[in-house]
Short mmCIF file of C-alpha atoms and ligand atoms in Angstrom, two decimals:
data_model
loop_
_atom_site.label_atom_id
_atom_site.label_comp_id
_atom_site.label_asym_id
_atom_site.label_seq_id
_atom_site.Cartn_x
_atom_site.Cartn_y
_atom_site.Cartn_z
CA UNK K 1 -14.76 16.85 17.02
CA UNK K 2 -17.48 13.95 16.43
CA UNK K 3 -18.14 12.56 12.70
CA UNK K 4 -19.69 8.94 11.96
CA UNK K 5 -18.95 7.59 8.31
CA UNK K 6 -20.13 4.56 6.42
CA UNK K 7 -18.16 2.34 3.94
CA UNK K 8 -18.60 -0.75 2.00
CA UNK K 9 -16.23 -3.62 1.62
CA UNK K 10 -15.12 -4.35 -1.65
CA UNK K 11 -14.36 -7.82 -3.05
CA UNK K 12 -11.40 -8.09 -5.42
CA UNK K 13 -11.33 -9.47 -8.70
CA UNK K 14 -7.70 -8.83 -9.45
CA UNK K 15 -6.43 -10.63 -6.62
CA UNK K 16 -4.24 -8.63 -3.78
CA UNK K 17 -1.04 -11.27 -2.56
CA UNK K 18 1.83 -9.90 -0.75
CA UNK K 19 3.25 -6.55 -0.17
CA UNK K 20 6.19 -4.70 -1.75
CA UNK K 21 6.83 -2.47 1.87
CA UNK K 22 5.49 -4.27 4.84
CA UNK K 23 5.95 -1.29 6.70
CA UNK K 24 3.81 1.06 4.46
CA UNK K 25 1.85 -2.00 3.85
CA UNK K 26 2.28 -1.25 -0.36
CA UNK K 27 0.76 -3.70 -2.14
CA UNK K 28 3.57 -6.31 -4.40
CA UNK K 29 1.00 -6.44 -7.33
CA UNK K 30 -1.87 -4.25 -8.88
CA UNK K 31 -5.30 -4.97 -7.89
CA UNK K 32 -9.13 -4.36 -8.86
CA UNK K 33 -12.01 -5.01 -6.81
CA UNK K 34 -15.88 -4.22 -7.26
CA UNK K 35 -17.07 -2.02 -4.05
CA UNK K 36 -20.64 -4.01 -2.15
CA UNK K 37 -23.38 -1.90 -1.54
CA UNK K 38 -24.70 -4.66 0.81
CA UNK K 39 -21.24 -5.31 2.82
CA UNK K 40 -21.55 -2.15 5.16
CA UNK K 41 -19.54 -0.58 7.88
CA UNK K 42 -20.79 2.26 10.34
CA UNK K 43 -18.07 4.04 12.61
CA UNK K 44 -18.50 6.89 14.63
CA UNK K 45 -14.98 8.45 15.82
CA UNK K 46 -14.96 11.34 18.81
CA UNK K 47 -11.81 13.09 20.02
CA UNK K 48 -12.87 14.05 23.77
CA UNK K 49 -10.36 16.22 25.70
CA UNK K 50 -11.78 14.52 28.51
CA UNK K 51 -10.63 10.77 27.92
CA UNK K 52 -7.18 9.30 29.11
CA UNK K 53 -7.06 6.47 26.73
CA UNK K 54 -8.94 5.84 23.44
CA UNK K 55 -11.61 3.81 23.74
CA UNK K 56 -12.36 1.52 20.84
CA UNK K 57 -15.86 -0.44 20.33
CA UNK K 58 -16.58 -3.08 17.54
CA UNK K 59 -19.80 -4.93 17.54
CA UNK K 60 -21.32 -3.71 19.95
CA UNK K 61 -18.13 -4.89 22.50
CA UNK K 62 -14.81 -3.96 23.58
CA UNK K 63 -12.30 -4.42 20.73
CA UNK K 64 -9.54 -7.05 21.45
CA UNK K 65 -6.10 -5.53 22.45
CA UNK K 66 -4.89 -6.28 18.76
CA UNK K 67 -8.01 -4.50 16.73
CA UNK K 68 -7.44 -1.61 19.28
CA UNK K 69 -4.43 -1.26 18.24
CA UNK K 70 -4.69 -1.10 14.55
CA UNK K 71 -7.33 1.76 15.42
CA UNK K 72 -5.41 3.58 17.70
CA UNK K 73 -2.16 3.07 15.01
CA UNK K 74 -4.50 5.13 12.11
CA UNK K 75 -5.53 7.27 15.12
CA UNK K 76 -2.04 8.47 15.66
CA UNK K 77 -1.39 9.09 12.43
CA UNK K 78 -4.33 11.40 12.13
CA UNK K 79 -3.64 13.21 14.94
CA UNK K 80 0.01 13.53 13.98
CA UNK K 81 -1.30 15.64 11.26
CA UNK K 82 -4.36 17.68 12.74
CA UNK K 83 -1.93 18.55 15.62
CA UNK K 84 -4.29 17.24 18.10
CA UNK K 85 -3.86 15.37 21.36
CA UNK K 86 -7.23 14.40 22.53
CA UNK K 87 -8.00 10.75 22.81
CA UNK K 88 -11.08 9.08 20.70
CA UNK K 89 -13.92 6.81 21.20
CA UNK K 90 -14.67 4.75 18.52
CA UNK K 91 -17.58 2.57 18.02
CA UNK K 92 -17.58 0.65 15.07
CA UNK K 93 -20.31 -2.09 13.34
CA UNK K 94 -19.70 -4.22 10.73
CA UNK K 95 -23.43 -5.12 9.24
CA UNK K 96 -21.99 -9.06 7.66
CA UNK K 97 -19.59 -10.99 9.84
CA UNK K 98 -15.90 -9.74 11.32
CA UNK K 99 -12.49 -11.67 9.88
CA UNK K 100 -14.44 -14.10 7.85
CA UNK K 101 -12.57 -13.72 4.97
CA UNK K 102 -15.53 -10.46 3.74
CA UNK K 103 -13.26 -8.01 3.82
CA UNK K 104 -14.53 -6.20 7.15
CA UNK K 105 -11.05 -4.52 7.24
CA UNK K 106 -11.56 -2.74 4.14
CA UNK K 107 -14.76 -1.20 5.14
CA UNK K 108 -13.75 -0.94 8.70
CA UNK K 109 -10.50 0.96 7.84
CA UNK K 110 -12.17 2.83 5.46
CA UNK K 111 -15.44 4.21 7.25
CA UNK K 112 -12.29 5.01 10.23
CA UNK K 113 -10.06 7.09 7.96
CA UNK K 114 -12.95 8.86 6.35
CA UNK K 115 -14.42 9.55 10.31
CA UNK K 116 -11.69 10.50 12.19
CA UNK K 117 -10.54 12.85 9.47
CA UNK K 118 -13.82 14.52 9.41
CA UNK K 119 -13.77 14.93 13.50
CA UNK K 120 -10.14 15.79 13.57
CA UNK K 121 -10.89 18.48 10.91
CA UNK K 122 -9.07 17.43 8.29
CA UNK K 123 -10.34 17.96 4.47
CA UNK K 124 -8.86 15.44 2.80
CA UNK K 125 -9.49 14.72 -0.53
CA UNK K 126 -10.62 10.92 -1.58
CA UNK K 127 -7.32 10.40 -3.00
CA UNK K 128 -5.43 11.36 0.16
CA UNK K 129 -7.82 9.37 2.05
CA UNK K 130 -7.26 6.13 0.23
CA UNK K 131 -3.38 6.60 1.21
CA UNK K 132 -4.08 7.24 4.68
CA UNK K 133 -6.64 4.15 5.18
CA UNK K 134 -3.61 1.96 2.65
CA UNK K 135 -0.97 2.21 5.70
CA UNK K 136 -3.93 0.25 7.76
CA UNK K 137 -5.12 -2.13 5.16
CA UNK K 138 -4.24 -2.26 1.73
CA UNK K 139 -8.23 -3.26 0.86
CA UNK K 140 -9.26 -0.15 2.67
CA UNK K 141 -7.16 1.89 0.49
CA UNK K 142 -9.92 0.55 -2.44
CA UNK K 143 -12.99 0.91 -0.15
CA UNK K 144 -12.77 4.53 -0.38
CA UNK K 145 -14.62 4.59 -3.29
CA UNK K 146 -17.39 2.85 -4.97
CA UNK K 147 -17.99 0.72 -8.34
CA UNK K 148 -14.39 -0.44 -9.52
CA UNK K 149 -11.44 0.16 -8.12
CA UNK K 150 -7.55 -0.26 -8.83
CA UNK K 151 -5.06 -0.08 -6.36
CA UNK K 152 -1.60 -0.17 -8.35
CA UNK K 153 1.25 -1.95 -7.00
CA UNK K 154 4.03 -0.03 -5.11
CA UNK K 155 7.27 0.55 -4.60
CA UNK K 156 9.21 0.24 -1.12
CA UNK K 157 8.34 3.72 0.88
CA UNK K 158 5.80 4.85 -1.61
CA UNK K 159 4.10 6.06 1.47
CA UNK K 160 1.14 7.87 -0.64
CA UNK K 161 0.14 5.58 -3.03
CA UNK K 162 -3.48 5.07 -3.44
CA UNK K 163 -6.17 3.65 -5.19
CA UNK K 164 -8.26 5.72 -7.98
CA UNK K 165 -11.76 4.71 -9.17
CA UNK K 166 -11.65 3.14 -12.94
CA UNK K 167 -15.62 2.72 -12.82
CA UNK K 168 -18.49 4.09 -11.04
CA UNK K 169 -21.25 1.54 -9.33
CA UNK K 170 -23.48 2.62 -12.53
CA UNK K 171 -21.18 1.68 -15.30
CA UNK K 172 -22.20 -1.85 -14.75
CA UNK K 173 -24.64 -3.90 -13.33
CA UNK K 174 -23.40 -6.83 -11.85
CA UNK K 175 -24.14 -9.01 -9.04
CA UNK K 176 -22.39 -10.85 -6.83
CA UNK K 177 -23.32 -13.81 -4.96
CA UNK K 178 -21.92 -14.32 -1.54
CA UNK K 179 -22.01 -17.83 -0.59
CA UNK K 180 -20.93 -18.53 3.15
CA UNK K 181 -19.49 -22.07 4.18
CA UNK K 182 -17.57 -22.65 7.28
CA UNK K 183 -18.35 -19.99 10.06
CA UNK K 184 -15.77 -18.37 12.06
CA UNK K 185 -12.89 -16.25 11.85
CA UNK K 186 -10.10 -16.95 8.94
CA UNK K 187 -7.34 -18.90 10.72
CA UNK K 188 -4.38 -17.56 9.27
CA UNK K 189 -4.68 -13.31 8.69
CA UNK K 190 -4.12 -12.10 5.69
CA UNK K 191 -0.96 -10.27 6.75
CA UNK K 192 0.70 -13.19 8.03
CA UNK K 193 -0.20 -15.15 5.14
CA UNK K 194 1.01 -13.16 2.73
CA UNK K 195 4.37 -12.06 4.75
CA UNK K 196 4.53 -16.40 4.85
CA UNK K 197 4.12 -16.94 1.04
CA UNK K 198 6.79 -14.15 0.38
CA UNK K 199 9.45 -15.84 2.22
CA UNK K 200 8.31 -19.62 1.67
CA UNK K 201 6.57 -20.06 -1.27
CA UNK K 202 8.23 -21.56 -4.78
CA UNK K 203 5.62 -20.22 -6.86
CA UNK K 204 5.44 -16.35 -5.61
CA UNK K 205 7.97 -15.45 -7.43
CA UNK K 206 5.91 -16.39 -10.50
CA UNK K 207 2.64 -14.91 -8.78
CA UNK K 208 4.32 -11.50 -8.84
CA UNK K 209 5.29 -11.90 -12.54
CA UNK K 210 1.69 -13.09 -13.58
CA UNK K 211 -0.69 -11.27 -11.64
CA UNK K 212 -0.12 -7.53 -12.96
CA UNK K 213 -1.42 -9.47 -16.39
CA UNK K 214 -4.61 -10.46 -15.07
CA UNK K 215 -5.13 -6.99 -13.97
CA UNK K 216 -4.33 -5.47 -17.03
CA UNK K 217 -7.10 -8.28 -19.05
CA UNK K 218 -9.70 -7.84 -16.28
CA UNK K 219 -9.12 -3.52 -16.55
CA UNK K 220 -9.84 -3.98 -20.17
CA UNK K 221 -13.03 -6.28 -19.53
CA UNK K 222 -15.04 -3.65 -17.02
CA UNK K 223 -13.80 -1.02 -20.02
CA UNK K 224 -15.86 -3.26 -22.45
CA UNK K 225 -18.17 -4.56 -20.13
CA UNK K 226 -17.08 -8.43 -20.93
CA UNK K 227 -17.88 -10.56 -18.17
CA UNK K 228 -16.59 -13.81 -19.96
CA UNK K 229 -13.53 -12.21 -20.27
CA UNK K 230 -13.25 -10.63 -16.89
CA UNK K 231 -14.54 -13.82 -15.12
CA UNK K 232 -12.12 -16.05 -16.79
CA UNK K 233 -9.27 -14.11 -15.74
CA UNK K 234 -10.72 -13.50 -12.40
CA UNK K 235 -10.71 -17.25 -11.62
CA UNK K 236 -7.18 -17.66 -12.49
CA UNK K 237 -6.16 -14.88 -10.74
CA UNK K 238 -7.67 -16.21 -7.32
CA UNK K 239 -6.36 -19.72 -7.97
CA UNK K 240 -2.56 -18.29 -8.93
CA UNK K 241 -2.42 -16.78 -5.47
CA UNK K 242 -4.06 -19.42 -3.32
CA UNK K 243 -1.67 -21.73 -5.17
CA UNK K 244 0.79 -19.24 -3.32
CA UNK K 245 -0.72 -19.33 0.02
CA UNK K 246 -1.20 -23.21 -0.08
CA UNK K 247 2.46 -24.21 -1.20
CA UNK K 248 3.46 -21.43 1.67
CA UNK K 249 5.65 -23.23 4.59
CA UNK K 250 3.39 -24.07 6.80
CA UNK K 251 0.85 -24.56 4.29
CA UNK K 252 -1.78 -21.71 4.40
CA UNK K 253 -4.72 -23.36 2.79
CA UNK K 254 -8.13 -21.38 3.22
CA UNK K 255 -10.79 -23.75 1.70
CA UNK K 256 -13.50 -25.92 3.24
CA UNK K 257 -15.40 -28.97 1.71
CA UNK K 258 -18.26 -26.24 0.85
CA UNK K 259 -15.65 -24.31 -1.26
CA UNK K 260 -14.94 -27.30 -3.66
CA UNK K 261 -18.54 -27.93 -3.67
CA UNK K 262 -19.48 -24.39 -4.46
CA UNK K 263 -16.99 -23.98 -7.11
CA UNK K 264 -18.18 -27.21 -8.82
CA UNK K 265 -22.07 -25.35 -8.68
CA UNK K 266 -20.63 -22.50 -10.34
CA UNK K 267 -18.52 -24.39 -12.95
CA UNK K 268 -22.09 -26.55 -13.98
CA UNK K 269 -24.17 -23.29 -14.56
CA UNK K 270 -21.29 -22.27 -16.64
CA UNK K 271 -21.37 -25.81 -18.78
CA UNK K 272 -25.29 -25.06 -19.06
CA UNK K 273 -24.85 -21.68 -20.47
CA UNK K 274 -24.74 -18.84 -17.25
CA UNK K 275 -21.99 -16.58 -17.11
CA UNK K 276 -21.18 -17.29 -13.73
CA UNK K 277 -17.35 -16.76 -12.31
CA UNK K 278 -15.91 -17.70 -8.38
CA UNK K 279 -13.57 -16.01 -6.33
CA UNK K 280 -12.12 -16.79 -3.02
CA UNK K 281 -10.51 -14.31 -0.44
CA UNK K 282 -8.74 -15.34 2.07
CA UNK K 283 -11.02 -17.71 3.77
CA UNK K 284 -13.94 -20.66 2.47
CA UNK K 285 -16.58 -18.68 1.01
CA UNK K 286 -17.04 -18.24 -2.88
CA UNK K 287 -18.15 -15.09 -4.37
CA UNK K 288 -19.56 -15.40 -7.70
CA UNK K 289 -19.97 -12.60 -10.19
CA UNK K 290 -22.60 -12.77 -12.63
CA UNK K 291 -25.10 -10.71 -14.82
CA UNK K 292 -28.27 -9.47 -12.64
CA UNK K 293 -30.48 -11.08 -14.89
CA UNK K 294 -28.92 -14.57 -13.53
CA UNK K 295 -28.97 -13.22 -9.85
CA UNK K 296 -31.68 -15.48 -8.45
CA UNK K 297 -30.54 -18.64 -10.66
CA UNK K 298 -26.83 -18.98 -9.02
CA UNK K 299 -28.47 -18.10 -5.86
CA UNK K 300 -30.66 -20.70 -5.85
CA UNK K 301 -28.17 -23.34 -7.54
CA UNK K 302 -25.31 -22.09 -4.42
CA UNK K 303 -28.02 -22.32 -1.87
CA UNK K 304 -28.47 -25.98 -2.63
CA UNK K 305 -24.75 -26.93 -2.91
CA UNK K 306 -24.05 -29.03 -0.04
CA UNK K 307 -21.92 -27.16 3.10
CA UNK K 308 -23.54 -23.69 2.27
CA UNK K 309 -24.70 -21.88 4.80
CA UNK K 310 -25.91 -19.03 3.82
CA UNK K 311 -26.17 -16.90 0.34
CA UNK K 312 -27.08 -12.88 -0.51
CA UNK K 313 -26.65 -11.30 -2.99
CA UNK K 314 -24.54 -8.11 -3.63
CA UNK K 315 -24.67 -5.38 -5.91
CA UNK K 316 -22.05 -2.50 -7.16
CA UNK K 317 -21.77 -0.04 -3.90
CA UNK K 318 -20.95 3.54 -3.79
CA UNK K 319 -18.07 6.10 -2.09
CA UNK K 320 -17.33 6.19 1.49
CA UNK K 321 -19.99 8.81 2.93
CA UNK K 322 -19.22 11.18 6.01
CA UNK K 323 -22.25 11.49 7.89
CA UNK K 324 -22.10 14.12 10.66
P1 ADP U 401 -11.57 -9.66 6.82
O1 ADP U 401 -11.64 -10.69 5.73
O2 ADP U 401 -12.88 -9.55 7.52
O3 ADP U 401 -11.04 -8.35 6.33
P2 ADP U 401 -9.07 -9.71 8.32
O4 ADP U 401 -8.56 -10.71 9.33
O5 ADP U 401 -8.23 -9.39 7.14
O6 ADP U 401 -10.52 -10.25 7.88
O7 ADP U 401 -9.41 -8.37 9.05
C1 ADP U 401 -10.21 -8.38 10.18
C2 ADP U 401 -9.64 -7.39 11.16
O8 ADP U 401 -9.88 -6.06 10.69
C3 ADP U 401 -10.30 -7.45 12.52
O9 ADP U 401 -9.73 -8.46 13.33
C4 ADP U 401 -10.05 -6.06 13.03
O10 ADP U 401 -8.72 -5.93 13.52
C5 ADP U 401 -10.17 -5.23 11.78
N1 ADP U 401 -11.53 -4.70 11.62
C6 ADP U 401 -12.60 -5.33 11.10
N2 ADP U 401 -13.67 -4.55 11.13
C7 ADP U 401 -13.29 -3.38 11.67
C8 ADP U 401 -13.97 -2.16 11.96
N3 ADP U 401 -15.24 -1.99 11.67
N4 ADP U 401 -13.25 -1.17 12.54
C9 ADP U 401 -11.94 -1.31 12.79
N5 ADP U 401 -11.25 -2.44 12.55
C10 ADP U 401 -11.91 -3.47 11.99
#
């Protein structure tokens, strides 16, 4: 009844913008992402006959009423289908910072599905897994498993969709440099801001149309191993749907000085021969993929771009592990 997993966030390269079911919480558009090793999330679930109420940790303190209740909501769920009534403790950490914009939900919901399942008993396959932690967050859904990852876009109660892995972390060694800028939590969640762009935005329409494109060029690219390619159509794919989110009503826009600044860094290596592409999630920092023999150069160049704070760097990642 007691099972601790780990999972890594995943960052995505084919950008994820707006949902198809918000009830299932099916993803509007295909996306690809490249699982962290270094982005990682420990969670330790225990159903105890002898609890009234679950009891949900994160961080080392008690979770907020509203990230309770996205645990206890996957909770339910789980014990819907082990047939089992107990309540759980949960006590989750997150080893890089919480609703930054890093994509702690997708290791968080991840590490939770895989955990619970194991203490509830259940012998899920990774497929089934990904569906299960896709209701919670559609990130989480890719976080199941390592290297690259697609999560296809959906169709209104598709209720089992799931993501499948196209690559593992070996088929390519990339890096990715994390570059952090403002601190603090992202002001407008992701959920809201898509929900927002799909009712407000004039340009989501053509986001929809667009983005399965990208996906298709940037599948293609890890295929042949073409980061020029794959970085090129990366970029366009995060600007396309922060064009969405910023010409949202109210304007959602998620960028701080530092962001400008670090894309400029990254477009200069470029100009002086380093393959080196940006992506923003939904928040300020910039992510830049590039080969590992160019690691510690972009590092170095982000780390001295003015407004940013602080800079590792990341590397392919593996499955969600069950660790009893
Ligand atoms: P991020 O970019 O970090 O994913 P979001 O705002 O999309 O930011 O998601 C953050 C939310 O995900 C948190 O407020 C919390 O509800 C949930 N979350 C993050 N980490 C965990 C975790 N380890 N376990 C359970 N829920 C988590």
């Amino acid at each position: 009844m007691e099972a601790s997993a780990k999972a890594c966030a995943n960052i995505a390269l084919a950008k994820y913008w707006g949902k198809a079911d918000p009830k299932w919480n099916v993803p509007a558009v295909p996306s690809i992402s490249l699982t962290l090793s270094q982005l990682v999330t420990e969670t330790r679930v225990r159903f105890d006959p002898s609890l009234s109420t679950d009891e949900v940790r994160l961080d080392g303190r008690r979770a907020s009423a509203a990230e309770a209740a996205r645990v206890i909501a996957m909770l339910e769920r789980i014990r819907r289908e082990a047939r089992l009534r107990s309540s759980a403790k949960v006590t989750s950490h997150n080893h890089f910072p919480t609703a930054a914009g890093l994509a702690s939900s997708a290791s968080g919901f991840a590490a939770l599905a895989a955990a619970a399942c194991a203490a509830a008993g259940l012998k899920h396959d990774p497929r089934r897994l990904s569906a299960l932690a896709r209701v919670s967050s559609a990130s989480a859904a890719r976080s199941i498993f390592g290297g690259f990852v697609e999560l296809p876009a959906g169709r209104r109660g598709e209720s089992d969709l799931s993501a499948r892995q196209l690559a593992p972390a070996d088929h390519w060694n990339l890096r990715l440099i994390v570059a952090l800028t403002e601190p603090g939590k992202k002001k407008v969640g992701s959920t809201e801001g898509m929900e927002r762009s799909r009712k407000t935005s004039p340009y989501y329409q053509a986001w929809l149309e667009a983005a399965p494109g990208w996906a298709r060029t940037i599948k293609r690219a890890i295929r042949d191993r073409d980061l020029d390619v794959l970085g090129a159509a990366m970029e366009r794919s995060t600007l396309a749907f922060h064009c969405c989110a910023i010409t949202s009503d109210p304007p959602i826009l998620y960028w701080a000085p530092a962001t400008l600044a670090a894309l400029a860094t990254v477009r200069g290596l470029r100009e002086r021969g380093v393959s080196a592409w940006a992506t923003m999630d939904a928040g300020p920092h910039v992510k830049t993929l590039c080969r590992m023999g160019d690691a510690y150069r972009v590092r170095q160049a982000l780390d001295r771009t003015p407004g940013v704070t602080r800079t590792w760097i990341a590397e392919p990642g593996p499955d969600v592990e069950v660790i009893r």
